Amino acid sequence: HHPWEYAPAIANAPVVQRALQDAYPPLFREDGISGVTRLDILVGTNGTALSSHVRLTSGHPRLDEAAVEVAGQMRFSPARTGPCSRTVWVSVPITFEAG
């Protein structure tokens, strides 16, 4: 159970998709190396990602670094309790898929 009524949701999916492509290391993509990094992201009351850190590694430090880069581009609808926006941590998987 979360301490908010409305959870944050990604509000700029097209930008995030482009950021994923830009951040994906080309040699990893060419070699078919995929991975999922789970990040904890602190979402501010205005929906920006204030901070992030790796909760679960993809097993590839370079992909984890790329995931943190992508997190910086993310914008969210802020978490709310009634009319009040709240700063909250959310857990987000960042998936890099070759091919």
Short mmCIF file of N, CA and C in Angstrom, two decimals:
data_model
loop_
_atom_site.label_atom_id
_atom_site.label_comp_id
_atom_site.label_asym_id
_atom_site.label_seq_id
_atom_site.Cartn_x
_atom_site.Cartn_y
_atom_site.Cartn_z
N HIS A 1 0.85 -1.19 0.00
CA HIS A 1 0.00 0.00 0.00
C HIS A 1 0.89 1.24 0.00
N HIS A 2 0.62 2.15 -0.91
CA HIS A 2 1.43 3.36 -1.02
C HIS A 2 0.79 4.50 -0.23
N PRO A 3 1.61 5.46 0.22
CA PRO A 3 1.08 6.59 0.98
C PRO A 3 0.51 7.69 0.08
N TRP A 4 0.16 7.33 -1.16
CA TRP A 4 -0.44 8.32 -2.06
C TRP A 4 -1.60 7.67 -2.79
N GLU A 5 -2.56 8.48 -3.24
CA GLU A 5 -3.72 7.96 -3.95
C GLU A 5 -3.44 7.72 -5.42
N TYR A 6 -2.67 8.63 -6.03
CA TYR A 6 -2.39 8.55 -7.45
C TYR A 6 -0.89 8.38 -7.65
N ALA A 7 -0.50 7.25 -8.22
CA ALA A 7 0.92 6.96 -8.42
C ALA A 7 1.47 7.76 -9.60
N PRO A 8 2.77 8.05 -9.57
CA PRO A 8 3.38 8.72 -10.73
C PRO A 8 3.30 7.81 -11.96
N ALA A 9 3.13 8.41 -13.11
CA ALA A 9 3.15 7.68 -14.38
C ALA A 9 4.04 8.45 -15.34
N ILE A 10 4.75 7.71 -16.19
CA ILE A 10 5.62 8.38 -17.16
C ILE A 10 4.76 9.21 -18.10
N ALA A 11 5.12 10.49 -18.24
CA ALA A 11 4.32 11.43 -19.02
C ALA A 11 4.94 11.75 -20.37
N ASN A 12 6.18 11.30 -20.62
CA ASN A 12 6.85 11.65 -21.88
C ASN A 12 7.45 10.40 -22.52
N ALA A 13 6.64 9.37 -22.71
CA ALA A 13 7.11 8.08 -23.24
C ALA A 13 7.90 8.22 -24.55
N PRO A 14 7.46 9.05 -25.53
CA PRO A 14 8.26 9.16 -26.77
C PRO A 14 9.67 9.67 -26.53
N VAL A 15 9.82 10.64 -25.63
CA VAL A 15 11.15 11.17 -25.30
C VAL A 15 11.99 10.08 -24.63
N VAL A 16 11.36 9.31 -23.75
CA VAL A 16 12.07 8.23 -23.05
C VAL A 16 12.53 7.17 -24.05
N GLN A 17 11.68 6.83 -25.02
CA GLN A 17 12.06 5.84 -26.04
C GLN A 17 13.28 6.32 -26.83
N ARG A 18 13.29 7.60 -27.22
CA ARG A 18 14.44 8.16 -27.95
C ARG A 18 15.68 8.14 -27.06
N ALA A 19 15.51 8.50 -25.79
CA ALA A 19 16.64 8.52 -24.85
C ALA A 19 17.22 7.11 -24.69
N LEU A 20 16.34 6.09 -24.66
CA LEU A 20 16.79 4.70 -24.57
C LEU A 20 17.66 4.35 -25.76
N GLN A 21 17.20 4.72 -26.96
CA GLN A 21 17.97 4.43 -28.17
C GLN A 21 19.32 5.16 -28.15
N ASP A 22 19.29 6.43 -27.74
CA ASP A 22 20.52 7.23 -27.72
C ASP A 22 21.52 6.72 -26.68
N ALA A 23 21.01 6.25 -25.54
CA ALA A 23 21.88 5.84 -24.43
C ALA A 23 22.41 4.41 -24.59
N TYR A 24 21.72 3.60 -25.40
CA TYR A 24 22.10 2.19 -25.58
C TYR A 24 23.49 2.15 -26.24
N PRO A 25 24.49 1.60 -25.55
CA PRO A 25 25.83 1.57 -26.14
C PRO A 25 25.81 0.81 -27.48
N PRO A 26 26.28 1.42 -28.57
CA PRO A 26 26.21 0.78 -29.89
C PRO A 26 26.84 -0.61 -29.95
N LEU A 27 27.97 -0.80 -29.28
CA LEU A 27 28.62 -2.11 -29.33
C LEU A 27 27.77 -3.17 -28.64
N PHE A 28 27.05 -2.78 -27.59
CA PHE A 28 26.16 -3.72 -26.91
C PHE A 28 25.03 -4.11 -27.85
N ARG A 29 24.45 -3.11 -28.53
CA ARG A 29 23.34 -3.38 -29.45
C ARG A 29 23.82 -4.30 -30.57
N GLU A 30 25.00 -3.98 -31.14
CA GLU A 30 25.54 -4.78 -32.25
C GLU A 30 25.84 -6.21 -31.82
N ASP A 31 26.28 -6.39 -30.58
CA ASP A 31 26.62 -7.72 -30.09
C ASP A 31 25.40 -8.45 -29.51
N GLY A 32 24.22 -7.81 -29.56
CA GLY A 32 23.00 -8.46 -29.07
C GLY A 32 22.93 -8.54 -27.56
N ILE A 33 23.63 -7.65 -26.86
CA ILE A 33 23.61 -7.66 -25.39
C ILE A 33 22.43 -6.84 -24.90
N SER A 34 21.50 -7.51 -24.23
CA SER A 34 20.31 -6.86 -23.67
C SER A 34 20.40 -6.88 -22.16
N GLY A 35 19.51 -6.12 -21.53
CA GLY A 35 19.47 -6.15 -20.08
C GLY A 35 18.38 -5.26 -19.53
N VAL A 36 18.03 -5.52 -18.28
CA VAL A 36 17.05 -4.71 -17.57
C VAL A 36 17.70 -4.21 -16.29
N THR A 37 17.71 -2.90 -16.13
CA THR A 37 18.19 -2.28 -14.90
C THR A 37 16.97 -1.73 -14.17
N ARG A 38 16.81 -2.10 -12.91
CA ARG A 38 15.71 -1.52 -12.13
C ARG A 38 16.26 -0.36 -11.32
N LEU A 39 15.66 0.82 -11.54
CA LEU A 39 16.09 2.03 -10.85
C LEU A 39 15.05 2.44 -9.82
N ASP A 40 15.52 3.04 -8.75
CA ASP A 40 14.66 3.79 -7.84
C ASP A 40 14.82 5.25 -8.26
N ILE A 41 13.70 5.91 -8.56
CA ILE A 41 13.72 7.28 -9.03
C ILE A 41 12.89 8.14 -8.08
N LEU A 42 13.49 9.25 -7.64
CA LEU A 42 12.79 10.20 -6.78
C LEU A 42 12.07 11.19 -7.70
N VAL A 43 10.73 11.15 -7.67
CA VAL A 43 9.90 12.01 -8.52
C VAL A 43 9.42 13.19 -7.70
N GLY A 44 9.76 14.39 -8.17
CA GLY A 44 9.37 15.60 -7.46
C GLY A 44 7.91 15.97 -7.68
N THR A 45 7.47 16.99 -6.98
CA THR A 45 6.07 17.42 -7.07
C THR A 45 5.73 17.98 -8.44
N ASN A 46 6.76 18.37 -9.23
CA ASN A 46 6.49 18.85 -10.59
C ASN A 46 6.68 17.75 -11.62
N GLY A 47 6.94 16.51 -11.17
CA GLY A 47 7.05 15.37 -12.08
C GLY A 47 8.44 15.11 -12.64
N THR A 48 9.43 15.90 -12.23
CA THR A 48 10.79 15.65 -12.72
C THR A 48 11.48 14.60 -11.86
N ALA A 49 12.45 13.91 -12.49
CA ALA A 49 13.25 12.93 -11.77
C ALA A 49 14.36 13.69 -11.03
N LEU A 50 14.25 13.76 -9.72
CA LEU A 50 15.20 14.52 -8.91
C LEU A 50 16.49 13.75 -8.65
N SER A 51 16.36 12.44 -8.58
CA SER A 51 17.49 11.59 -8.23
C SER A 51 17.16 10.18 -8.67
N SER A 52 18.19 9.38 -8.91
CA SER A 52 17.95 7.97 -9.21
C SER A 52 19.16 7.16 -8.81
N HIS A 53 18.92 5.90 -8.50
CA HIS A 53 20.02 4.98 -8.25
C HIS A 53 19.59 3.58 -8.65
N VAL A 54 20.59 2.74 -8.90
CA VAL A 54 20.34 1.38 -9.35
C VAL A 54 19.90 0.53 -8.16
N ARG A 55 18.72 -0.06 -8.28
CA ARG A 55 18.25 -1.00 -7.26
C ARG A 55 18.69 -2.42 -7.62
N LEU A 56 18.49 -2.81 -8.89
CA LEU A 56 18.92 -4.12 -9.37
C LEU A 56 19.69 -3.93 -10.66
N THR A 57 20.92 -4.42 -10.69
CA THR A 57 21.77 -4.25 -11.86
C THR A 57 21.33 -5.16 -13.00
N SER A 58 21.62 -4.71 -14.22
CA SER A 58 21.39 -5.54 -15.40
C SER A 58 22.48 -6.59 -15.53
N GLY A 59 23.55 -6.43 -14.74
CA GLY A 59 24.71 -7.29 -14.87
C GLY A 59 25.78 -6.67 -15.75
N HIS A 60 25.46 -5.52 -16.35
CA HIS A 60 26.39 -4.81 -17.22
C HIS A 60 26.49 -3.36 -16.73
N PRO A 61 27.62 -2.98 -16.10
CA PRO A 61 27.73 -1.62 -15.57
C PRO A 61 27.44 -0.54 -16.61
N ARG A 62 27.83 -0.76 -17.87
CA ARG A 62 27.58 0.27 -18.90
C ARG A 62 26.09 0.44 -19.16
N LEU A 63 25.32 -0.66 -19.12
CA LEU A 63 23.86 -0.54 -19.28
C LEU A 63 23.25 0.16 -18.08
N ASP A 64 23.77 -0.13 -16.89
CA ASP A 64 23.26 0.54 -15.68
C ASP A 64 23.50 2.05 -15.77
N GLU A 65 24.70 2.44 -16.25
CA GLU A 65 24.99 3.87 -16.42
C GLU A 65 24.02 4.49 -17.43
N ALA A 66 23.78 3.77 -18.52
CA ALA A 66 22.86 4.27 -19.55
C ALA A 66 21.45 4.43 -18.98
N ALA A 67 21.03 3.50 -18.14
CA ALA A 67 19.70 3.57 -17.52
C ALA A 67 19.58 4.84 -16.67
N VAL A 68 20.61 5.16 -15.92
CA VAL A 68 20.60 6.37 -15.09
C VAL A 68 20.51 7.61 -15.99
N GLU A 69 21.22 7.59 -17.14
CA GLU A 69 21.11 8.70 -18.10
C GLU A 69 19.66 8.87 -18.56
N VAL A 70 19.02 7.76 -18.88
CA VAL A 70 17.62 7.79 -19.35
C VAL A 70 16.71 8.34 -18.27
N ALA A 71 16.95 7.95 -17.02
CA ALA A 71 16.11 8.41 -15.91
C ALA A 71 16.09 9.93 -15.83
N GLY A 72 17.23 10.55 -16.14
CA GLY A 72 17.30 12.01 -16.09
C GLY A 72 16.40 12.69 -17.10
N GLN A 73 15.99 11.97 -18.14
CA GLN A 73 15.11 12.52 -19.18
C GLN A 73 13.63 12.28 -18.86
N MET A 74 13.36 11.42 -17.89
CA MET A 74 11.97 11.05 -17.61
C MET A 74 11.20 12.18 -16.94
N ARG A 75 9.95 12.31 -17.35
CA ARG A 75 9.01 13.21 -16.70
C ARG A 75 7.79 12.38 -16.32
N PHE A 76 7.23 12.68 -15.18
CA PHE A 76 6.12 11.90 -14.65
C PHE A 76 4.94 12.81 -14.34
N SER A 77 3.75 12.21 -14.30
CA SER A 77 2.65 12.89 -13.64
C SER A 77 2.96 12.72 -12.16
N PRO A 78 2.94 13.78 -11.36
CA PRO A 78 3.36 13.63 -9.96
C PRO A 78 2.39 12.76 -9.15
N ALA A 79 2.94 12.15 -8.11
CA ALA A 79 2.10 11.42 -7.16
C ALA A 79 1.22 12.43 -6.43
N ARG A 80 -0.02 12.02 -6.14
CA ARG A 80 -0.91 12.95 -5.46
C ARG A 80 -1.67 12.23 -4.36
N THR A 81 -1.92 12.97 -3.32
CA THR A 81 -2.86 12.58 -2.27
C THR A 81 -3.89 13.69 -2.24
N GLY A 82 -5.10 13.41 -2.72
CA GLY A 82 -6.10 14.46 -2.87
C GLY A 82 -5.54 15.49 -3.85
N PRO A 83 -5.64 16.77 -3.54
CA PRO A 83 -5.14 17.80 -4.46
C PRO A 83 -3.64 18.06 -4.31
N CYS A 84 -2.98 17.43 -3.35
CA CYS A 84 -1.59 17.76 -3.05
C CYS A 84 -0.62 16.84 -3.77
N SER A 85 0.33 17.43 -4.51
CA SER A 85 1.39 16.64 -5.14
C SER A 85 2.41 16.28 -4.07
N ARG A 86 3.04 15.12 -4.25
CA ARG A 86 4.02 14.64 -3.27
C ARG A 86 5.30 14.21 -3.97
N THR A 87 6.41 14.34 -3.28
CA THR A 87 7.68 13.81 -3.75
C THR A 87 7.77 12.37 -3.26
N VAL A 88 7.97 11.43 -4.20
CA VAL A 88 7.98 10.01 -3.83
C VAL A 88 9.06 9.26 -4.63
N TRP A 89 9.50 8.14 -4.07
CA TRP A 89 10.37 7.21 -4.78
C TRP A 89 9.51 6.22 -5.54
N VAL A 90 9.88 5.93 -6.78
CA VAL A 90 9.22 4.88 -7.55
C VAL A 90 10.30 3.94 -8.09
N SER A 91 9.91 2.70 -8.32
CA SER A 91 10.82 1.72 -8.88
C SER A 91 10.44 1.51 -10.34
N VAL A 92 11.43 1.69 -11.25
CA VAL A 92 11.14 1.66 -12.68
C VAL A 92 12.15 0.74 -13.37
N PRO A 93 11.67 -0.24 -14.17
CA PRO A 93 12.59 -1.03 -14.96
C PRO A 93 12.96 -0.31 -16.25
N ILE A 94 14.25 -0.28 -16.56
CA ILE A 94 14.74 0.30 -17.82
C ILE A 94 15.27 -0.87 -18.65
N THR A 95 14.62 -1.12 -19.79
CA THR A 95 14.93 -2.30 -20.60
C THR A 95 15.69 -1.91 -21.87
N PHE A 96 16.83 -2.52 -22.06
CA PHE A 96 17.60 -2.39 -23.30
C PHE A 96 17.48 -3.71 -24.05
N GLU A 97 16.90 -3.66 -25.23
CA GLU A 97 16.72 -4.87 -26.02
C GLU A 97 17.42 -4.73 -27.36
N ALA A 98 18.35 -5.63 -27.62
CA ALA A 98 19.05 -5.64 -28.90
C ALA A 98 18.10 -6.17 -29.97
N GLY A 99 18.32 -5.69 -31.19
CA GLY A 99 17.47 -6.15 -32.30
C GLY A 99 16.34 -5.23 -32.41
#
